[in-house]
mmCIF file of C-alpha atoms in Angstrom:
data_model
loop_
_atom_site.group_PDB
_atom_site.id
_atom_site.type_symbol
_atom_site.label_atom_id
_atom_site.label_comp_id
_atom_site.label_asym_id
_atom_site.label_seq_id
_atom_site.Cartn_x
_atom_site.Cartn_y
_atom_site.Cartn_z
ATOM 1 C CA MET H 7 138.614 79.611 72.276
ATOM 2 C CA LYS H 8 138.879 76.656 74.650
ATOM 3 C CA ILE H 9 135.975 75.668 76.898
ATOM 4 C CA GLY H 10 134.892 72.740 79.019
ATOM 5 C CA MET H 11 131.497 71.054 78.549
ATOM 6 C CA ILE H 12 129.963 68.969 81.324
ATOM 7 C CA GLY H 13 126.813 67.101 80.334
ATOM 8 C CA LEU H 14 126.687 65.449 76.923
ATOM 9 C CA GLY H 15 123.014 64.655 76.545
ATOM 10 C CA ARG H 16 120.874 65.703 73.582
ATOM 11 C CA MET H 17 121.694 69.386 74.026
ATOM 12 C CA GLY H 18 125.259 69.257 75.352
ATOM 13 C CA ALA H 19 126.517 66.864 72.702
ATOM 14 C CA ASN H 20 125.081 68.875 69.818
ATOM 15 C CA MET H 21 126.333 72.155 71.285
ATOM 16 C CA THR H 22 129.804 70.642 71.534
ATOM 17 C CA GLN H 23 129.698 69.635 67.883
ATOM 18 C CA ARG H 24 128.576 73.101 66.843
ATOM 19 C CA LEU H 25 131.460 74.659 68.772
ATOM 20 C CA LEU H 26 133.924 72.224 67.197
ATOM 21 C CA LYS H 27 132.663 73.077 63.713
ATOM 22 C CA ALA H 28 133.265 76.754 64.500
ATOM 23 C CA GLY H 29 136.915 76.014 65.334
ATOM 24 C CA HIS H 30 136.726 76.078 69.141
ATOM 25 C CA GLN H 31 138.415 73.520 71.367
ATOM 26 C CA VAL H 32 136.065 71.678 73.716
ATOM 27 C CA VAL H 33 137.101 69.508 76.651
ATOM 28 C CA VAL H 34 134.204 67.167 77.444
ATOM 29 C CA TRP H 35 133.084 65.009 80.338
ATOM 30 C CA ASP H 36 129.932 63.099 81.192
ATOM 31 C CA MET H 37 129.084 60.220 83.503
ATOM 32 C CA ASN H 38 128.323 58.296 80.320
ATOM 33 C CA ALA H 39 131.767 57.252 79.028
ATOM 34 C CA THR H 40 130.311 56.340 75.628
ATOM 35 C CA ALA H 41 129.113 59.911 75.092
ATOM 36 C CA VAL H 42 132.612 61.189 75.857
ATOM 37 C CA LYS H 43 134.169 58.659 73.474
ATOM 38 C CA ASP H 44 131.754 59.559 70.671
ATOM 39 C CA LEU H 45 132.595 63.266 70.880
ATOM 40 C CA ALA H 46 136.303 62.598 71.170
ATOM 41 C CA ALA H 47 136.024 60.797 67.833
ATOM 42 C CA LYS H 48 134.581 64.029 66.414
ATOM 43 C CA GLY H 49 137.433 66.189 67.646
ATOM 44 C CA ALA H 50 136.638 66.972 71.272
ATOM 45 C CA ILE H 51 139.215 66.530 74.041
ATOM 46 C CA ALA H 52 138.097 63.738 76.370
ATOM 47 C CA ALA H 53 138.355 64.089 80.140
ATOM 48 C CA ASN H 54 138.235 61.263 82.672
ATOM 49 C CA ASP H 55 136.479 63.313 85.352
ATOM 50 C CA MET H 56 135.810 66.916 86.345
ATOM 51 C CA LYS H 57 139.291 67.380 87.808
ATOM 52 C CA ASP H 58 140.836 66.158 84.580
ATOM 53 C CA LEU H 59 138.558 68.470 82.580
ATOM 54 C CA VAL H 60 139.609 71.556 84.555
ATOM 55 C CA SER H 61 143.287 70.591 84.302
ATOM 56 C CA LYS H 62 143.041 70.544 80.513
ATOM 57 C CA LEU H 63 141.839 74.158 80.369
ATOM 58 C CA GLU H 64 143.967 77.290 80.557
ATOM 59 C CA GLY H 65 143.097 80.294 82.701
ATOM 60 C CA PRO H 66 140.868 82.124 82.762
ATOM 61 C CA ARG H 67 138.909 78.883 82.439
ATOM 62 C CA ALA H 68 135.316 78.585 81.289
ATOM 63 C CA VAL H 69 133.245 75.499 82.079
ATOM 64 C CA TRP H 70 129.765 75.116 80.622
ATOM 65 C CA MET H 71 127.348 72.875 82.553
ATOM 66 C CA MET H 72 124.561 71.415 80.402
ATOM 67 C CA ILE H 73 122.880 69.307 83.049
ATOM 68 C CA PRO H 74 119.427 69.064 84.739
ATOM 69 C CA ALA H 75 118.743 71.854 87.220
ATOM 70 C CA ALA H 76 118.568 69.356 90.100
ATOM 71 C CA PHE H 77 122.272 68.520 89.721
ATOM 72 C CA VAL H 78 123.744 71.999 89.254
ATOM 73 C CA ASP H 79 124.451 72.814 92.901
ATOM 74 C CA GLU H 80 126.258 69.558 93.630
ATOM 75 C CA THR H 81 128.274 69.929 90.431
ATOM 76 C CA ILE H 82 129.293 73.462 91.406
ATOM 77 C CA LEU H 83 130.398 72.216 94.830
ATOM 78 C CA LYS H 84 132.674 69.684 93.133
ATOM 79 C CA LEU H 85 134.062 72.242 90.675
ATOM 80 C CA MET H 86 134.690 75.117 93.085
ATOM 81 C CA PRO H 87 137.871 73.666 94.681
ATOM 82 C CA LEU H 88 139.257 73.000 91.204
ATOM 83 C CA MET H 89 138.695 76.508 89.865
ATOM 84 C CA ALA H 90 140.813 79.645 90.311
ATOM 85 C CA LYS H 91 140.081 83.331 90.634
ATOM 86 C CA GLY H 92 138.926 84.744 87.301
ATOM 87 C CA ASP H 93 137.509 81.441 86.080
ATOM 88 C CA CYS H 94 133.886 81.163 85.010
ATOM 89 C CA LEU H 95 131.089 78.645 85.416
ATOM 90 C CA ILE H 96 128.215 78.699 82.935
ATOM 91 C CA ASP H 97 124.837 77.070 83.539
ATOM 92 C CA GLY H 98 123.078 76.512 80.229
ATOM 93 C CA GLY H 99 120.212 74.410 81.572
ATOM 94 C CA ASN H 100 116.818 75.471 82.876
ATOM 95 C CA SER H 101 117.682 76.549 86.404
ATOM 96 C CA TYR H 102 115.450 78.737 88.556
ATOM 97 C CA TYR H 103 116.687 82.312 88.263
ATOM 98 C CA LYS H 104 116.646 82.842 92.033
ATOM 99 C CA ASP H 105 119.147 79.985 92.343
ATOM 100 C CA ASP H 106 121.354 81.867 89.878
ATOM 101 C CA ILE H 107 121.324 84.956 92.089
ATOM 102 C CA ARG H 108 122.413 82.870 95.082
ATOM 103 C CA ARG H 109 125.059 80.942 93.161
ATOM 104 C CA SER H 110 126.598 84.066 91.666
ATOM 105 C CA LYS H 111 127.068 85.526 95.162
ATOM 106 C CA GLU H 112 128.570 82.316 96.510
ATOM 107 C CA LEU H 113 130.980 81.989 93.591
ATOM 108 C CA ALA H 114 131.887 85.690 93.625
ATOM 109 C CA ALA H 115 133.180 85.211 97.171
ATOM 110 C CA GLN H 116 135.695 82.769 95.666
ATOM 111 C CA GLY H 117 136.557 85.102 92.786
ATOM 112 C CA ILE H 118 134.742 82.881 90.297
ATOM 113 C CA ASP H 119 132.268 84.370 87.814
ATOM 114 C CA TYR H 120 128.895 82.779 87.120
ATOM 115 C CA VAL H 121 126.893 83.135 83.923
ATOM 116 C CA ASP H 122 123.368 81.809 83.391
ATOM 117 C CA VAL H 123 122.319 81.043 79.831
ATOM 118 C CA GLY H 124 118.758 80.163 78.925
ATOM 119 C CA THR H 125 119.238 78.004 75.840
ATOM 120 C CA SER H 126 116.521 77.266 73.283
ATOM 121 C CA GLY H 127 116.877 75.145 70.185
ATOM 122 C CA GLY H 128 116.261 71.604 71.333
ATOM 123 C CA VAL H 129 117.417 68.689 69.236
ATOM 124 C CA TRP H 130 117.491 70.926 66.145
ATOM 125 C CA GLY H 131 120.142 73.245 67.548
ATOM 126 C CA LEU H 132 123.114 71.556 65.905
ATOM 127 C CA GLU H 133 121.717 72.482 62.512
ATOM 128 C CA ARG H 134 119.745 75.651 63.280
ATOM 129 C CA GLY H 135 121.751 77.113 66.159
ATOM 130 C CA TYR H 136 120.710 78.008 69.687
ATOM 131 C CA CYS H 137 118.854 81.104 70.834
ATOM 132 C CA GLN H 138 120.611 82.209 74.038
ATOM 133 C CA MET H 139 119.358 84.473 76.796
ATOM 134 C CA ILE H 140 122.333 85.412 78.988
ATOM 135 C CA GLY H 141 122.699 86.756 82.512
ATOM 136 C CA GLY H 142 125.873 87.675 84.383
ATOM 137 C CA PRO H 143 128.750 90.160 84.661
ATOM 138 C CA THR H 144 129.186 92.262 81.536
ATOM 139 C CA ALA H 145 132.952 91.792 81.235
ATOM 140 C CA THR H 146 132.685 88.014 81.503
ATOM 141 C CA VAL H 147 129.828 87.822 79.026
ATOM 142 C CA GLN H 148 131.860 89.890 76.567
ATOM 143 C CA ARG H 149 134.873 87.597 77.030
ATOM 144 C CA LEU H 150 132.692 84.594 76.206
ATOM 145 C CA ASP H 151 131.154 86.268 73.156
ATOM 146 C CA PRO H 152 132.967 83.982 70.636
ATOM 147 C CA ILE H 153 131.294 80.974 72.276
ATOM 148 C CA PHE H 154 127.825 82.513 72.272
ATOM 149 C CA LYS H 155 128.240 83.670 68.693
ATOM 150 C CA ALA H 156 129.285 80.201 67.514
ATOM 151 C CA LEU H 157 126.284 78.569 69.177
ATOM 152 C CA ALA H 158 123.782 81.176 67.957
ATOM 153 C CA PRO H 159 121.801 80.833 64.707
ATOM 154 C CA GLY H 160 123.148 84.086 63.228
ATOM 155 C CA LYS H 161 121.071 86.482 61.153
ATOM 156 C CA GLY H 162 120.321 83.944 58.452
ATOM 157 C CA SER H 163 117.551 84.985 56.087
ATOM 158 C CA ILE H 164 115.442 86.745 58.722
ATOM 159 C CA ASP H 165 115.095 90.458 58.041
ATOM 160 C CA PRO H 166 115.519 92.861 60.978
ATOM 161 C CA THR H 167 112.267 93.979 62.552
ATOM 162 C CA ALA H 168 110.869 97.044 60.794
ATOM 163 C CA GLY H 169 111.475 100.129 62.894
ATOM 164 C CA ARG H 170 114.603 98.848 64.630
ATOM 165 C CA GLY H 171 116.756 101.163 62.587
ATOM 166 C CA ASN H 172 120.484 100.695 63.096
ATOM 167 C CA ARG H 173 120.312 99.459 66.684
ATOM 168 C CA GLY H 174 122.639 96.561 65.896
ATOM 169 C CA GLY H 175 123.483 94.420 68.915
ATOM 170 C CA THR H 176 123.598 90.664 69.210
ATOM 171 C CA SER H 177 119.858 89.980 69.410
ATOM 172 C CA GLU H 178 119.695 89.893 65.608
ATOM 173 C CA GLN H 179 122.297 87.117 65.771
ATOM 174 C CA GLY H 180 120.155 85.071 68.164
ATOM 175 C CA TYR H 181 121.777 85.775 71.536
ATOM 176 C CA LEU H 182 121.397 88.561 74.080
ATOM 177 C CA HIS H 183 122.953 89.672 77.352
ATOM 178 C CA CYS H 184 119.690 90.248 79.226
ATOM 179 C CA GLY H 185 121.099 91.649 82.476
ATOM 180 C CA PRO H 186 122.827 90.672 85.742
ATOM 181 C CA SER H 187 122.814 87.221 87.327
ATOM 182 C CA GLY H 188 119.536 85.398 86.848
ATOM 183 C CA GLY H 189 118.471 87.659 83.982
ATOM 184 C CA GLY H 190 119.121 85.043 81.324
ATOM 185 C CA HIS H 191 117.151 82.327 83.048
ATOM 186 C CA PHE H 192 114.349 84.782 83.915
ATOM 187 C CA VAL H 193 113.848 85.566 80.224
ATOM 188 C CA LYS H 194 114.085 81.853 79.332
ATOM 189 C CA MET H 195 111.608 81.039 82.111
ATOM 190 C CA VAL H 196 108.991 83.354 80.607
ATOM 191 C CA HIS H 197 109.902 82.066 77.127
ATOM 192 C CA ASN H 198 108.965 78.564 78.258
ATOM 193 C CA GLY H 199 105.787 79.794 79.931
ATOM 194 C CA ILE H 200 104.753 81.331 76.605
ATOM 195 C CA GLU H 201 105.678 78.057 74.918
ATOM 196 C CA TYR H 202 103.177 76.244 77.162
ATOM 197 C CA GLY H 203 100.442 78.650 76.084
ATOM 198 C CA ILE H 204 101.195 78.384 72.361
ATOM 199 C CA MET H 205 101.327 74.596 72.531
ATOM 200 C CA ALA H 206 97.986 74.508 74.343
ATOM 201 C CA ALA H 207 96.409 76.826 71.750
ATOM 202 C CA TYR H 208 97.490 74.643 68.821
ATOM 203 C CA ALA H 209 96.435 71.483 70.654
ATOM 204 C CA GLU H 210 92.991 72.786 71.642
ATOM 205 C CA GLY H 211 92.277 74.263 68.213
ATOM 206 C CA LEU H 212 93.237 71.122 66.341
ATOM 207 C CA ASN H 213 91.192 69.046 68.787
ATOM 208 C CA ILE H 214 88.108 71.141 67.931
ATOM 209 C CA LEU H 215 88.761 70.389 64.265
ATOM 210 C CA LYS H 216 89.234 66.686 65.006
ATOM 211 C CA ASN H 217 85.803 66.540 66.666
ATOM 212 C CA ALA H 218 83.985 68.608 64.041
ATOM 213 C CA ASN H 219 82.236 65.388 62.944
ATOM 214 C CA ALA H 220 80.185 65.347 66.164
ATOM 215 C CA GLY H 221 76.958 65.439 64.132
ATOM 216 C CA LYS H 222 77.806 62.037 62.657
ATOM 217 C CA VAL H 223 78.346 60.416 66.042
ATOM 218 C CA LYS H 224 75.407 58.612 67.598
ATOM 219 C CA ARG H 225 74.607 60.219 70.944
ATOM 220 C CA ASP H 226 72.657 58.791 73.834
ATOM 221 C CA GLN H 227 69.252 60.334 74.365
ATOM 222 C CA ASP H 228 68.697 60.584 78.079
ATOM 223 C CA ALA H 229 68.696 63.047 80.960
ATOM 224 C CA GLU H 230 72.485 62.780 81.370
ATOM 225 C CA THR H 231 73.413 63.707 77.809
ATOM 226 C CA THR H 232 73.333 67.226 76.382
ATOM 227 C CA PRO H 233 71.605 67.103 72.975
ATOM 228 C CA LEU H 234 73.512 68.357 69.954
ATOM 229 C CA ARG H 235 71.112 71.033 68.721
ATOM 230 C CA GLU H 236 72.400 71.298 65.138
ATOM 231 C CA PRO H 237 74.034 68.037 64.091
ATOM 232 C CA GLU H 238 74.028 69.208 60.472
ATOM 233 C CA ALA H 239 76.560 71.885 61.456
ATOM 234 C CA TYR H 240 79.083 69.263 62.555
ATOM 235 C CA GLN H 241 79.496 66.974 59.587
ATOM 236 C CA TYR H 242 83.176 67.611 58.842
ATOM 237 C CA ASP H 243 85.982 65.059 58.669
ATOM 238 C CA PHE H 244 88.969 67.379 58.462
ATOM 239 C CA ASP H 245 92.354 66.090 57.374
ATOM 240 C CA LEU H 246 94.441 67.485 60.230
ATOM 241 C CA PRO H 247 97.865 66.945 58.628
ATOM 242 C CA GLU H 248 96.681 68.930 55.610
ATOM 243 C CA VAL H 249 95.152 71.674 57.750
ATOM 244 C CA ALA H 250 98.404 72.053 59.688
ATOM 245 C CA GLU H 251 100.293 72.145 56.392
ATOM 246 C CA VAL H 252 98.181 74.903 54.872
ATOM 247 C CA TRP H 253 98.451 76.958 58.077
ATOM 248 C CA ARG H 254 102.231 76.880 57.716
ATOM 249 C CA ARG H 255 102.032 78.846 54.479
ATOM 250 C CA GLY H 256 101.082 82.498 54.701
ATOM 251 C CA SER H 257 98.979 82.129 57.847
ATOM 252 C CA VAL H 258 99.254 84.593 60.732
ATOM 253 C CA ILE H 259 99.639 81.635 63.139
ATOM 254 C CA ALA H 260 102.558 80.087 61.251
ATOM 255 C CA SER H 261 105.582 79.314 63.432
ATOM 256 C CA TRP H 262 108.388 76.832 63.926
ATOM 257 C CA LEU H 263 106.240 75.158 66.577
ATOM 258 C CA LEU H 264 103.504 74.712 63.979
ATOM 259 C CA ASP H 265 106.127 73.245 61.627
ATOM 260 C CA LEU H 266 106.922 70.638 64.267
ATOM 261 C CA THR H 267 103.219 70.011 64.893
ATOM 262 C CA SER H 268 102.677 69.456 61.182
ATOM 263 C CA ASP H 269 105.607 67.052 61.103
ATOM 264 C CA ALA H 270 104.168 65.005 63.985
ATOM 265 C CA LEU H 271 100.717 64.816 62.351
ATOM 266 C CA ALA H 272 102.234 63.848 58.999
ATOM 267 C CA LYS H 273 103.947 60.883 60.664
ATOM 268 C CA ASP H 274 100.746 59.733 62.384
ATOM 269 C CA ALA H 275 97.517 61.723 62.305
ATOM 270 C CA GLN H 276 96.186 59.721 65.271
ATOM 271 C CA LEU H 277 99.353 60.196 67.375
ATOM 272 C CA ALA H 278 99.044 56.565 68.469
ATOM 273 C CA ASN H 279 102.494 56.469 70.065
ATOM 274 C CA PHE H 280 101.605 59.160 72.604
ATOM 275 C CA SER H 281 99.540 58.737 75.761
ATOM 276 C CA GLY H 282 98.782 62.438 76.244
ATOM 277 C CA ARG H 283 100.713 62.774 79.501
ATOM 278 C CA VAL H 284 102.374 66.199 79.293
ATOM 279 C CA SER H 285 105.252 66.904 81.680
ATOM 280 C CA ASP H 286 106.509 70.251 82.941
ATOM 281 C CA SER H 287 110.079 70.903 84.026
ATOM 282 C CA GLY H 288 109.422 73.929 86.224
ATOM 283 C CA GLU H 289 109.646 77.016 84.049
ATOM 284 C CA GLY H 290 105.879 77.343 83.607
ATOM 285 C CA ARG H 291 105.337 77.210 87.367
ATOM 286 C CA TRP H 292 108.065 79.765 88.002
ATOM 287 C CA THR H 293 106.581 82.073 85.368
ATOM 288 C CA ILE H 294 103.236 82.012 87.175
ATOM 289 C CA ASP H 295 105.013 82.601 90.509
ATOM 290 C CA ALA H 296 106.669 85.690 89.013
ATOM 291 C CA ALA H 297 103.339 86.913 87.630
ATOM 292 C CA ILE H 298 101.789 86.589 91.095
ATOM 293 C CA ASP H 299 104.702 88.415 92.756
ATOM 294 C CA GLU H 300 104.480 91.183 90.154
ATOM 295 C CA GLY H 301 100.688 91.374 90.325
ATOM 296 C CA VAL H 302 100.472 90.683 86.592
ATOM 297 C CA PRO H 303 97.580 88.595 85.168
ATOM 298 C CA ALA H 304 98.640 85.542 83.164
ATOM 299 C CA HIS H 305 95.364 83.796 82.329
ATOM 300 C CA VAL H 306 96.508 81.802 79.289
ATOM 301 C CA LEU H 307 99.847 80.670 80.720
ATOM 302 C CA THR H 308 98.227 79.575 83.992
ATOM 303 C CA ALA H 309 95.506 77.616 82.192
ATOM 304 C CA ALA H 310 98.122 75.925 80.008
ATOM 305 C CA LEU H 311 100.101 74.851 83.078
ATOM 306 C CA TYR H 312 96.984 73.486 84.808
ATOM 307 C CA SER H 313 96.113 71.588 81.635
ATOM 308 C CA ARG H 314 99.439 69.777 81.923
ATOM 309 C CA PHE H 315 98.654 68.838 85.505
ATOM 310 C CA GLY H 316 95.318 67.429 84.368
ATOM 311 C CA SER H 317 96.955 65.405 81.586
ATOM 312 C CA ARG H 318 98.881 63.448 84.212
ATOM 313 C CA GLY H 319 95.752 62.313 86.059
ATOM 314 C CA ASN H 320 96.037 64.939 88.777
ATOM 315 C CA ALA H 321 92.472 66.079 88.122
ATOM 316 C CA LEU H 322 91.020 62.587 88.502
ATOM 317 C CA PHE H 323 90.055 62.833 92.165
ATOM 318 C CA ALA H 324 88.402 66.216 91.600
ATOM 319 C CA ASP H 325 86.487 64.727 88.658
ATOM 320 C CA LYS H 326 85.400 61.788 90.807
ATOM 321 C CA LEU H 327 84.264 64.157 93.534
ATOM 322 C CA CYS H 328 82.147 66.170 91.084
ATOM 323 C CA SER H 329 80.583 62.926 89.892
ATOM 324 C CA ALA H 330 79.929 61.877 93.497
ATOM 325 C CA MET H 331 78.284 65.209 94.317
ATOM 326 C CA ARG H 332 75.986 64.940 91.269
ATOM 327 C CA PHE H 333 74.891 61.535 92.482
ATOM 328 C CA GLU H 334 74.336 62.798 96.018
ATOM 329 C CA PHE H 335 72.165 65.778 95.110
ATOM 330 C CA GLY H 336 70.385 64.388 92.068
ATOM 331 C CA GLY H 337 70.921 60.653 91.870
ATOM 332 C CA HIS H 338 72.849 61.134 88.613
ATOM 333 C CA HIS H 339 74.706 57.985 87.549
ATOM 334 C CA GLU H 340 77.990 58.230 85.684
ATOM 335 C CA LYS H 341 77.933 57.648 81.958
ATOM 336 C CA THR H 342 80.130 54.912 80.546
ATOM 337 C CA SER H 343 83.449 55.925 79.033
ATOM 338 C CA GLY H 344 83.175 57.346 75.543
ATOM 339 C CA SER H 345 79.496 58.302 75.708
ATOM 340 C CA HIS H 346 78.463 61.903 75.075
#
């Protein structure tokens, strides 16, 4: 099958290579000419611009956009005049699902189909494949099945879930048509919200282990410092890389995310190259918005999102205000940094 790929960053470039290895033809374009040249050397068809990309595809055309959500609308506006009835635009980034609903209606008025694909796999996708959560018209999704199948991990060595019986379907291959427009990105949105929570759980748990030597640390003895009642209970210097490694093997909390955590700790147990500033690209916020609209509690996911806000210094003023209030009502002076 022949498809266009716009956006050749970490994800788009690797997805293109995976499609090429599966025998598909991929016409590529990116604002970065070097990225286009590199993929052309690997068998892709280079395009000079979006118009050139569309001209090198045959109808019904399919163009996959692998670009930041902020640039999707303007890219669609540029592509619409170049596309014909029956063509398809695919957004494989992390767009807000409500934008997908709007876009699908706008494009349908022009006879152009729109498919939203929540794509998970990160920088490892070239090797492992990409889990895809797909939304859009059934007929169009079925027509694009060879593309989704090539990008997906496939069954591999993972046994089907006990009790599934002979349900079949594509979910066992690592991709799923989740529903109409927006459905793919809705499922990916919640996927990323869950990811926030799992990451926070690993991070908090390992931080408790890291500080399990609190009984060895000299603590100030004054009215501003909570005494450690049983210092003898906190005399451990745990080897975190080794703990993460043993958890990977037979533990109920083993996961690919733990594998990656273990890899990071093995490289540097102190994580000296990281400042601790944790970004969020929107999906966690949108997940909480959906939970509020649905009236569904999401305690863990909300706390994980707020933790990211705090990591960026957005809690600093509130912390200062608490410190100021303690001084006002009790004359409590702030402790110096690092004291307990």
